[in-house]
Coordinates of C-alpha atoms in Angstrom, one line a residue:
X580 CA -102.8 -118.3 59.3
X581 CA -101.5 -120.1 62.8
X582 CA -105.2 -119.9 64.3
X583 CA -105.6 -122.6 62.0
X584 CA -102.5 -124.8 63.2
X585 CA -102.7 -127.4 65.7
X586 CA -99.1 -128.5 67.8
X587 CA -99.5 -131.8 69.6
X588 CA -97.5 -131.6 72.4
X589 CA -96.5 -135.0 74.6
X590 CA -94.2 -134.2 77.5
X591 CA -94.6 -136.3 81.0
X592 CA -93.5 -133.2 82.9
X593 CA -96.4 -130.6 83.6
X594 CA -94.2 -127.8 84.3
X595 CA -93.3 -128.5 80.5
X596 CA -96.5 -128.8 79.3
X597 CA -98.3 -125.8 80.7
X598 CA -95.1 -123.2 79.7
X599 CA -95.3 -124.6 75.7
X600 CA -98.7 -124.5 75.6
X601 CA -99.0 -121.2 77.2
X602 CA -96.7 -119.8 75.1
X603 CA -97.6 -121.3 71.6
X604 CA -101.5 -120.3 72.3
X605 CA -100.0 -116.6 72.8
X606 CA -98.2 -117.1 69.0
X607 CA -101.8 -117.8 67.8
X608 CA -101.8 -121.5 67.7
X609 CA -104.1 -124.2 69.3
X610 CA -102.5 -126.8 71.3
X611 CA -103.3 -130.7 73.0
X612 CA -101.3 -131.3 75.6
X613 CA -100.7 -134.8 77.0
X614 CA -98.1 -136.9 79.7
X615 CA -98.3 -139.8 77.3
X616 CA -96.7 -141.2 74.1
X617 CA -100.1 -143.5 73.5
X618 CA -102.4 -140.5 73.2
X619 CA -100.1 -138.7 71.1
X620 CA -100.0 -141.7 68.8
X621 CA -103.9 -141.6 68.8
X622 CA -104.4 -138.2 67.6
X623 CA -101.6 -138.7 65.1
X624 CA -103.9 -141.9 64.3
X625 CA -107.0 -139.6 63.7
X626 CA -105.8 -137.5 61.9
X627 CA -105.1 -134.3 64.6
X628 CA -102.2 -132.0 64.5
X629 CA -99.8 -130.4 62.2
X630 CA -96.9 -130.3 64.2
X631 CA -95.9 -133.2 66.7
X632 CA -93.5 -131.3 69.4
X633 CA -91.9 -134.3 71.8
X634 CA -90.1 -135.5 74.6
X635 CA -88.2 -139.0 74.5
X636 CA -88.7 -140.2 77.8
X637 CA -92.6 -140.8 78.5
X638 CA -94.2 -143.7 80.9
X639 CA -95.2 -145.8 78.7
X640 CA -93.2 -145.3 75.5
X641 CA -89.8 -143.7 74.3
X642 CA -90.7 -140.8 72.0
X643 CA -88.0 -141.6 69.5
X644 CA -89.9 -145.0 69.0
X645 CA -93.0 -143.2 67.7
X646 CA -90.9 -141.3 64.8
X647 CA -90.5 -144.4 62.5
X648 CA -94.5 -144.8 62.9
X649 CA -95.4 -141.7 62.8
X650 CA -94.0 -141.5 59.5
X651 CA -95.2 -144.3 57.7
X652 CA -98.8 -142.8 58.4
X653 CA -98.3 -139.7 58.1
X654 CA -95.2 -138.5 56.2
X655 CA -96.3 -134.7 55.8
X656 CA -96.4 -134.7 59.6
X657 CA -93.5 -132.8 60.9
X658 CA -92.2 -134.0 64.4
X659 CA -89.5 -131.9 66.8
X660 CA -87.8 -133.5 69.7
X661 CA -87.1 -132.4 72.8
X662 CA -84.7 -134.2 75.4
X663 CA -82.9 -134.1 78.9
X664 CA -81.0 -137.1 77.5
X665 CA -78.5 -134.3 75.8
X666 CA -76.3 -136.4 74.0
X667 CA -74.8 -137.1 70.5
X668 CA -76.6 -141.0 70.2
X669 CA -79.9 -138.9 70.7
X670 CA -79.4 -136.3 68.2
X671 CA -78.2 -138.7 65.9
X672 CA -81.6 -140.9 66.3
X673 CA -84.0 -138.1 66.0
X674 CA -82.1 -136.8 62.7
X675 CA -82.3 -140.6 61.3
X676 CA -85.4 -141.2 62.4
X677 CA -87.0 -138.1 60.7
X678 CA -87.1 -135.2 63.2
X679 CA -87.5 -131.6 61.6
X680 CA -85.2 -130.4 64.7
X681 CA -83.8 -132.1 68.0
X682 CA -83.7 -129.4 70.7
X683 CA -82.1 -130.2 74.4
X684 CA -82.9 -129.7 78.1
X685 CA -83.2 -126.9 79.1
X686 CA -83.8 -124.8 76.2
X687 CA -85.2 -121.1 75.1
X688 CA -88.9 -121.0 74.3
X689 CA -87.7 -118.1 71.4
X690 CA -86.0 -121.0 69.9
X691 CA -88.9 -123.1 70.1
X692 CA -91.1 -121.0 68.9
X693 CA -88.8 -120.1 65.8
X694 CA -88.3 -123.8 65.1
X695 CA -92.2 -124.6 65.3
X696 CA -92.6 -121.5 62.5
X697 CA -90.2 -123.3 60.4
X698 CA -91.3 -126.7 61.1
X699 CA -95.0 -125.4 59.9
X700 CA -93.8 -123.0 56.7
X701 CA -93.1 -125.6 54.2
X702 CA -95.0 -128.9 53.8
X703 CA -92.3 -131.9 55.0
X704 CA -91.1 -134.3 52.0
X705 CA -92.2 -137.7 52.4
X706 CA -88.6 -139.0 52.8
X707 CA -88.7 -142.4 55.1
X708 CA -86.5 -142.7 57.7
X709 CA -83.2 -144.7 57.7
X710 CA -83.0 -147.8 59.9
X711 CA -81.6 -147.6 63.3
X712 CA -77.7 -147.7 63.7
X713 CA -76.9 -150.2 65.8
X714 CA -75.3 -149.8 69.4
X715 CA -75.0 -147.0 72.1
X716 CA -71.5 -146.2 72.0
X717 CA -71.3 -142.7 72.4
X718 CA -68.2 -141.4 70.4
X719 CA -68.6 -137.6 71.8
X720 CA -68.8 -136.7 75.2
X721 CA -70.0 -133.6 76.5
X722 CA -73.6 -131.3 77.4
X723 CA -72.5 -128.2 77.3
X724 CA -74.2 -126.0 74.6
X725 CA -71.1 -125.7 72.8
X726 CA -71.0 -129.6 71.7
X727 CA -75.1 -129.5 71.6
X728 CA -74.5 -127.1 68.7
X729 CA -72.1 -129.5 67.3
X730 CA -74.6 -132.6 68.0
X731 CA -76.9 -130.9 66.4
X732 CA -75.2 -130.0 63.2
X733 CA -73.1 -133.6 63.0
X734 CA -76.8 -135.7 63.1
X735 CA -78.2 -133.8 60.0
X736 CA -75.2 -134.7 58.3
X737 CA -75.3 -138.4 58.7
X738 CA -78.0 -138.0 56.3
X739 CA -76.2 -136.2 53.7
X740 CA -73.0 -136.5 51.9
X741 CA -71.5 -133.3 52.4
X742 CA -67.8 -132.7 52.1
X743 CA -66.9 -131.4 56.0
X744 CA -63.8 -129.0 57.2
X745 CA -63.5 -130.0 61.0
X746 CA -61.6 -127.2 62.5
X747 CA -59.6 -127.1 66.2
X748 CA -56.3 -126.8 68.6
X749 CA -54.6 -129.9 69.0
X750 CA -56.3 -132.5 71.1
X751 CA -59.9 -131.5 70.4
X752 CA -61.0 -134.9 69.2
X753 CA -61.2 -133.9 65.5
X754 CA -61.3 -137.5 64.5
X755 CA -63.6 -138.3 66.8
X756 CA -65.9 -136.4 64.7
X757 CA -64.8 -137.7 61.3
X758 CA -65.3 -141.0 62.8
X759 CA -68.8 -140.1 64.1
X760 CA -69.6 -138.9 60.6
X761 CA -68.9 -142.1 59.2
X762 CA -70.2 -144.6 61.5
X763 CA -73.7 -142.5 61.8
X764 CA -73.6 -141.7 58.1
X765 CA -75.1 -143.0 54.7
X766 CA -71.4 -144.6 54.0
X767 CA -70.8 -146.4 57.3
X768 CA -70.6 -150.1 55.7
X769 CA -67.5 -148.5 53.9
X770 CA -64.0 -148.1 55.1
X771 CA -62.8 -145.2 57.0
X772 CA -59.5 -144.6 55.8
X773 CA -57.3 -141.7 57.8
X774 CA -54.1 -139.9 56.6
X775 CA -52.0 -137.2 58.7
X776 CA -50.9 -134.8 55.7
X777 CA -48.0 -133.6 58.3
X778 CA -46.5 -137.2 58.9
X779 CA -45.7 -138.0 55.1
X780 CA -42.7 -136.5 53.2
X781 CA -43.6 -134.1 50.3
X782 CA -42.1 -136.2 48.0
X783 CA -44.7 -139.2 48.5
X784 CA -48.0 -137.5 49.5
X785 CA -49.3 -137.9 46.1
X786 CA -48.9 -141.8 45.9
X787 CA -49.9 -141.7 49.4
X788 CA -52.9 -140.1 48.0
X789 CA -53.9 -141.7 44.8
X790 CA -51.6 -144.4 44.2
X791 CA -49.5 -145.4 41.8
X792 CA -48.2 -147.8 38.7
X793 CA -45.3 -150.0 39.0
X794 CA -42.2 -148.6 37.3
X795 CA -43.5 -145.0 38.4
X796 CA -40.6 -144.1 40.4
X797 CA -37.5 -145.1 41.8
X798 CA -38.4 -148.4 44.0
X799 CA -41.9 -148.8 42.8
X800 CA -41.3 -152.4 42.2
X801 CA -45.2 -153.4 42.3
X802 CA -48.7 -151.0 41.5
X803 CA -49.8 -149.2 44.9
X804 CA -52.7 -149.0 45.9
X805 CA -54.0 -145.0 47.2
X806 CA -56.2 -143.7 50.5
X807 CA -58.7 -142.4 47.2
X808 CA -58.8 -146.5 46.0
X809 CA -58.9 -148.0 49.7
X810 CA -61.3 -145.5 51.0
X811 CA -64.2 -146.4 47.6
X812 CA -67.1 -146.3 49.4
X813 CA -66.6 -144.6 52.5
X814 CA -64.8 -141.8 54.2
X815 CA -61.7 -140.7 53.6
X816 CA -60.4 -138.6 56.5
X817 CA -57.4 -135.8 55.5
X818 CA -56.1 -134.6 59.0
X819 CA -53.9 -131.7 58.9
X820 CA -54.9 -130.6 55.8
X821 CA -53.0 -127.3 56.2
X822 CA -49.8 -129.4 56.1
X823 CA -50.5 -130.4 52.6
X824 CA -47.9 -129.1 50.1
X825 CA -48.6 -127.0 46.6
X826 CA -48.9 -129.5 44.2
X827 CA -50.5 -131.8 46.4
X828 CA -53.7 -129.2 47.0
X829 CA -53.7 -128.9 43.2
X830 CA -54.2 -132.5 42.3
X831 CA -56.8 -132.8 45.5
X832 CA -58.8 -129.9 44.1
X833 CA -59.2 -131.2 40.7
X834 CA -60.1 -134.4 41.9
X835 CA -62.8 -132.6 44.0
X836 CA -63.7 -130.6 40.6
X837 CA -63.7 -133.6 38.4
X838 CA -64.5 -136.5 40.6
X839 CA -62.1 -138.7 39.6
X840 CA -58.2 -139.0 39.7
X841 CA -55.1 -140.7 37.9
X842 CA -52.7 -142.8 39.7
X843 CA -48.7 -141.6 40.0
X844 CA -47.4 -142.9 36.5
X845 CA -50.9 -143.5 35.2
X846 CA -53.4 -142.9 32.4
X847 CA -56.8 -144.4 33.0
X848 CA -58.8 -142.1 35.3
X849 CA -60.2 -143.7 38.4
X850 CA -63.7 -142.3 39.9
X851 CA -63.6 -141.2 43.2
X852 CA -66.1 -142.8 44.8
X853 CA -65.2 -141.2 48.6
X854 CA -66.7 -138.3 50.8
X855 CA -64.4 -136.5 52.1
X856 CA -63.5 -135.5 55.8
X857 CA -60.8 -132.8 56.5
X858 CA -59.4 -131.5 59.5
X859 CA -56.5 -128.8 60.6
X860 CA -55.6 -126.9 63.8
X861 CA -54.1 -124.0 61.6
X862 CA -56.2 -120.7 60.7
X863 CA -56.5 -121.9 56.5
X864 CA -57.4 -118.4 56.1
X865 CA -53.7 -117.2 57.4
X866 CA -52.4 -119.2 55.1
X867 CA -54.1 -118.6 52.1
X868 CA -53.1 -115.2 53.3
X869 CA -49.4 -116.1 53.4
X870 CA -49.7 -118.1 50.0
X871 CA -49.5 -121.5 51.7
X872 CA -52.9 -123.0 51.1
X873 CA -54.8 -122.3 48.1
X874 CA -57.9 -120.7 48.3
X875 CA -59.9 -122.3 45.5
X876 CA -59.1 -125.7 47.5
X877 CA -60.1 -124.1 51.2
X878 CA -63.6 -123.5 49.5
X879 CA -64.3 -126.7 48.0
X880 CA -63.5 -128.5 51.6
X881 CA -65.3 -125.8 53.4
X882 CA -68.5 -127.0 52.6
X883 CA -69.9 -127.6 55.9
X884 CA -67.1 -126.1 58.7
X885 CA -67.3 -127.4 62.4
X886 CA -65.3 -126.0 65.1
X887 CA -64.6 -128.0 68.1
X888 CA -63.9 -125.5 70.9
X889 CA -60.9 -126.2 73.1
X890 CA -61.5 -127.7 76.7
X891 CA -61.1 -124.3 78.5
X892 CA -64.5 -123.3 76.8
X893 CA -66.3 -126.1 77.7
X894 CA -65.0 -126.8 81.7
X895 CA -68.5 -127.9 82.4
X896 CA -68.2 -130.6 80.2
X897 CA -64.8 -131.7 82.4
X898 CA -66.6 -134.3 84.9
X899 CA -68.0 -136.3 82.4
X900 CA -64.7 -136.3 80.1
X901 CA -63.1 -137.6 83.3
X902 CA -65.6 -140.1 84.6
X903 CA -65.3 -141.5 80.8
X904 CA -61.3 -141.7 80.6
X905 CA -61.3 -143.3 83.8
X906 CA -63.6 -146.0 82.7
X907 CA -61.4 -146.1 80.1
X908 CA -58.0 -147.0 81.6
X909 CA -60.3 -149.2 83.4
X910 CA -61.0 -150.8 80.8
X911 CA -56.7 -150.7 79.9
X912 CA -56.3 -152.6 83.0
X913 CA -55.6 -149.9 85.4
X914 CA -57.4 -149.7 88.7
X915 CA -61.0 -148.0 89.4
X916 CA -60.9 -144.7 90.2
X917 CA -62.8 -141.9 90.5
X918 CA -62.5 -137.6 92.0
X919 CA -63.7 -135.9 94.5
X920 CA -65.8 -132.6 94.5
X921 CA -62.8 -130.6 95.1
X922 CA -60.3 -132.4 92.4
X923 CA -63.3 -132.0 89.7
X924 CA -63.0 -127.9 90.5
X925 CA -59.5 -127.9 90.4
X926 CA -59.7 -129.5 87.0
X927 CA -61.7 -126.6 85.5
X928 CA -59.7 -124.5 86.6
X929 CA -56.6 -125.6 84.7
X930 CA -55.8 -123.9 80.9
X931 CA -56.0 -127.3 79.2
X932 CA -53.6 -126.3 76.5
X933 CA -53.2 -130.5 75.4
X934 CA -57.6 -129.9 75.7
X935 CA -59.4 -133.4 76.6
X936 CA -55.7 -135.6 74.8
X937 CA -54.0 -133.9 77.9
X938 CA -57.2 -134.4 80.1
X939 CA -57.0 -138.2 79.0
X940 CA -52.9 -138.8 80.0
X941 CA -53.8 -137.6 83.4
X942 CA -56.3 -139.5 84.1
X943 CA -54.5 -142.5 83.0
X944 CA -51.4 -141.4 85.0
X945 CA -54.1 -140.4 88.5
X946 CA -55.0 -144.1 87.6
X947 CA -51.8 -145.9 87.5
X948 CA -50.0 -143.8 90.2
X949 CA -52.2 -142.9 93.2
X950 CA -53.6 -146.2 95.9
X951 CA -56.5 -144.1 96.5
X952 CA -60.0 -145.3 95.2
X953 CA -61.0 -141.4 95.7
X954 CA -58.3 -139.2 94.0
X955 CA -58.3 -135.8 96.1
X956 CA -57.8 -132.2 94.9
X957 CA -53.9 -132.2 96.3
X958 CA -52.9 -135.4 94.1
X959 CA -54.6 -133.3 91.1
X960 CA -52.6 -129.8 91.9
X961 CA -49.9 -131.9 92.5
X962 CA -49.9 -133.6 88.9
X963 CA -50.7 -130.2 87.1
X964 CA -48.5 -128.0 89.1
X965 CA -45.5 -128.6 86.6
X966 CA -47.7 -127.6 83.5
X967 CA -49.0 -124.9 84.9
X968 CA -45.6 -123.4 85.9
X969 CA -45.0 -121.2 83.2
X970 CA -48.2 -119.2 84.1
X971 CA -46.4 -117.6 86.9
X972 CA -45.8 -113.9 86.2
X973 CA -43.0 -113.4 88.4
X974 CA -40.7 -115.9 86.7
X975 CA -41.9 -115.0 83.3
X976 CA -40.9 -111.1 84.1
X977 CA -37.5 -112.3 83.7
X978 CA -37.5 -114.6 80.7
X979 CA -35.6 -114.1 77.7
X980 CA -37.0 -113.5 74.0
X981 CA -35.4 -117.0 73.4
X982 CA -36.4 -118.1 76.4
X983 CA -40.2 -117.4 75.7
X984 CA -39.8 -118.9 72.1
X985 CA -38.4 -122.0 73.0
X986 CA -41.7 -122.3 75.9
X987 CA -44.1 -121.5 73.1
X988 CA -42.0 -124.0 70.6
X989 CA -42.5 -126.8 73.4
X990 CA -46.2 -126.5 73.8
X991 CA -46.4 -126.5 70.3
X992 CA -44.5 -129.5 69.9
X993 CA -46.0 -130.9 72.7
X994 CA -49.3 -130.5 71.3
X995 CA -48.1 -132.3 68.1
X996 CA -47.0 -135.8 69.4
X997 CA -48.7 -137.6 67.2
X998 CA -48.2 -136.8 63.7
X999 CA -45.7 -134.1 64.6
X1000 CA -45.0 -132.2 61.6
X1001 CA -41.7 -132.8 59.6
X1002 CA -40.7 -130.3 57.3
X1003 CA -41.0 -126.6 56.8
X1004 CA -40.4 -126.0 60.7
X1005 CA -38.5 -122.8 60.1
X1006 CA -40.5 -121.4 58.1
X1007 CA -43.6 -121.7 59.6
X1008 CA -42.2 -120.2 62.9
X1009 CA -41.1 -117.2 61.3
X1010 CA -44.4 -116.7 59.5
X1011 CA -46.2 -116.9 63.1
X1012 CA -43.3 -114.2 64.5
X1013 CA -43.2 -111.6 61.1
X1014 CA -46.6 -110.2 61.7
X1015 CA -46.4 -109.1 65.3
X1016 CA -43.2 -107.8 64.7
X1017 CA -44.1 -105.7 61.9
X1018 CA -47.0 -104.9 63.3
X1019 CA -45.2 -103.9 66.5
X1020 CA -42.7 -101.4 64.6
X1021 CA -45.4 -99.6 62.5
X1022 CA -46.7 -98.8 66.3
X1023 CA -43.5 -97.8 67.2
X1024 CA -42.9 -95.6 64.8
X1025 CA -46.3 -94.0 64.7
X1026 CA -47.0 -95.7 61.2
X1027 CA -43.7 -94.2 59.4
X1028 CA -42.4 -96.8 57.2
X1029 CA -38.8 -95.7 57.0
X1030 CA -38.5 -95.2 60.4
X1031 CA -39.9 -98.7 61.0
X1032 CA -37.7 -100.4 58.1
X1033 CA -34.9 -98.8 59.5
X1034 CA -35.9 -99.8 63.3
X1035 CA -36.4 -103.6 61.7
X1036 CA -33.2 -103.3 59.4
X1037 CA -35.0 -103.7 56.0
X1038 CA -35.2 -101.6 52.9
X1039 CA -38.3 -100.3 52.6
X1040 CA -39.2 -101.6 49.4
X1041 CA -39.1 -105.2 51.1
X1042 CA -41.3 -104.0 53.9
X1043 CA -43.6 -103.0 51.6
X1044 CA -43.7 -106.0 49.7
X1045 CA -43.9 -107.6 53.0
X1046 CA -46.7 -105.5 54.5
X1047 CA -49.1 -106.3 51.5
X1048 CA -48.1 -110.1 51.8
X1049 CA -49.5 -110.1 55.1
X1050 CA -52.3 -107.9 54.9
X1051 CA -50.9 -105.5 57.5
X1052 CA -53.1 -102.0 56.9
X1053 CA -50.4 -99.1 57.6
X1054 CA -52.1 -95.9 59.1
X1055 CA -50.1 -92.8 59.7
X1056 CA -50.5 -91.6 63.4
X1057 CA -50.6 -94.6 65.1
X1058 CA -50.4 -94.6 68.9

């Protein structure tokens, strides 16, 4: 029965106080409310309370200092957090320090009330925190509620060892988050070890990826060492894992069935003593689809999926991505800087296909180029008016088919910079153009199939065979 429960609630603001309170004595609970972390650590001291719900910044103490005490006298107790301070370091603390949940300023009192239900359903294990990670750095930058999601979900896995598919365009910052997995997890004292899947030739992913024994091919003059072997003990990070080729995937996925792995040329099976990070920009799903990732492998990596949503959906997060690359180049050398009112607007209001990677180069470039201490909106438009050129309708009602091909190809390769992609090209190209085009003729044909082969200049047994490839449902009629 709640009438029984008790929340402590410690939160200096008394706008704060009075809503929860309010609020949880409505659910059927009793409540103490107080403005400091000193009485909250005296009821927890006698005894009071079932659920501790907290703020971290008090007068007299931070609340995240209490967490580690509060647990070694009372491990049962269950503690939630609550924060203004909405960043990653803090989620990351109150997950290592033993919170049940970390919720940020401003949030909905559904939520809390949901959280407190859970918090009190199940007696808390007696687990002890893990010691502090050293340092502030804050490796992800952002307080929108799209990254407090992600926050969120990245802090409870620095206490776990779960294998992670990080998913997102180009630019994203999907290392960022592998990194931040490592250096807040369980593994941190090991390497982090990073390979770009679409940067090595097919031919030597394999040794790339486990090694191999001298004498094992054509050159291998001494034994070389894997990512699998450097990576023992930490993290091994598998960016553009979408890029991997067939026989690649299959080794990977027995290694992540079997836990260990054989080295190119070799016998003796070596344990593989790694968690695993992967990344990809691509839909996996399409390309299980299409045959070119297998889906026994997407599973097994799919473990605990994380999208990282592209700048556009996240503009109010745009000021503080700035502020932070310009301290940056600062940092490089360049000159202080910083934006006015007007340039920050005129920054959310730009696409952001290169997302916070093209943020970054033109801050670095407003930096370098402009005297100004104060950058204005006019040196911003000015910088951005040449990527945002191809939005125009007008000169885009005249461009070609090859025309608009080659504009999507160059954002695409733009995009792709670093670790551009180096094989398969073609193919992949045509895969992206098939479907629409397919799916374009069955419209204009009103679902007929040998109207639309003929339209596409197929037989129709290959559009069939291509049709069921691609998933594309045919309905007669279509408009």
């Amino acid at each position: 029965m709640t009438e029984s429960r008790t929340v402590l609630i410690a939160d200096d603001d008394r706008a704060i106080r009075t809503v929860l309170s309010q609020a949880l004595t409505r659910a059927g609970y009793n409540v103490r409310a107080t403005s400091s972390a000193s009485t909250l650590w005296r009821w927890v001291e006698d005894g009071e309370g079932d659920l501790v719900v907290t703020d971290v910044v008090m007068p007299d103490e931070n609340g995240l200092d209490l967490l580690p005490r509060i647990k070694r006298i009372r491990p049962d107790l269950r503690v939630v957090v609550m924060s203004a301070q909405s960043t990653f370091t803090t989620a990351v603390k109150a997950a290592q320090r033993g919170a049940f949940e970390y919720l940020p300023k401003p949030f909905d009192l559904k939520e809390l009330l949901s959280v407190v239900e859970r918090a009190l359903a199940h007696p808390a294990s007696a687990q002890a925190p893990e010691e502090e990670t050293e340092g502030e750095r804050l490796p992800l930058i952002g307080r929108s509620a799209a990254m407090q999601d992600i926050y969120r979900t990245v802090a409870r896995l620095t206490t776990a060892d779960l294998t992670v598919m990080v998913t997102g365009e180009s630019g994203t910052g999907k290392e960022l988050i592998a990194r931040a997995l490592h250096d807040y997890g369980k593994r941190r004292t090991g390497p982090f070890v990073a390979i770009n899947m679409a940067a090595i030739p097919r031919e030597l992913i394999e040794s790339e990826l486990f090694g191999h024994e001298r004498g094992a091919f054509t050159g291998a003059l001494t034994r070389g060492v894997g990512r699998f072997e450097q990576a023992a003990g930490g993290t091994l990070f598998l960016d553009e894992i979408g890029d991997m080729p067939a026989e690649a995937q299959t080794r990977l996925l027995r290694v992540l069935q079997e836990g260990e792995f054989t080295t190119v040329g070799g016998r003796a099976p070596v344990k593989a003593n790694v968690r695993i990070v992967a990344a990809t920009h691509r839909d996996l799903r399409a390309s299980i689809r299409a045959g070119l990732f297998r889906e026994d492998l997407f599973y097994r990596l799919n473990v605990v999926p994380i999208r990282l949503p592209p700048l556009r959906e996240r503009t109010e997060d745009i000021p503080l991505l700035a502020r932070h690359f310009l301290d940056r180049a600062r940092s490089a050398g360049l000159p202080l800087k910083s934006l006015s009112p007007e340039a920050l607007e005129r920054l959310k209001r730009h696409a952001w296909p290169g997302n916070a990677r093209e943020l970054e180069n033109l801050m670095r470039r407003l930096a370098a180029l402009y005297p100004q201490e104060i950058i204005g909106e006019e040196a911003v438009a000015s910088e951005l008016a040449e990527a945002e050129a191809p939005a125009d309708g007008a000169a885009r009602s005249s461009e070609t088919l090859e025309q608009a091909v080659e504009r999507h190809l160059k954002l695409f390769m733009a995009a792709h910079k670093e670790g551009m992609p180096i094989r398969d090209l073609h193919e992949r190209v045509i895969s992206e153009v098939e479907r629409p085009l397919l799916r374009l003729a069955l419209s204009a044909t009103r679902g007929n199939q040998i109207k639309a082969a003929a339209l596409l200049g197929l037989n129709r047994n290959t559009l069939r065979k291509k049709l069921r490839d691609l998933e594309l449902p045919v309905v007669r009629g279509l408009s």
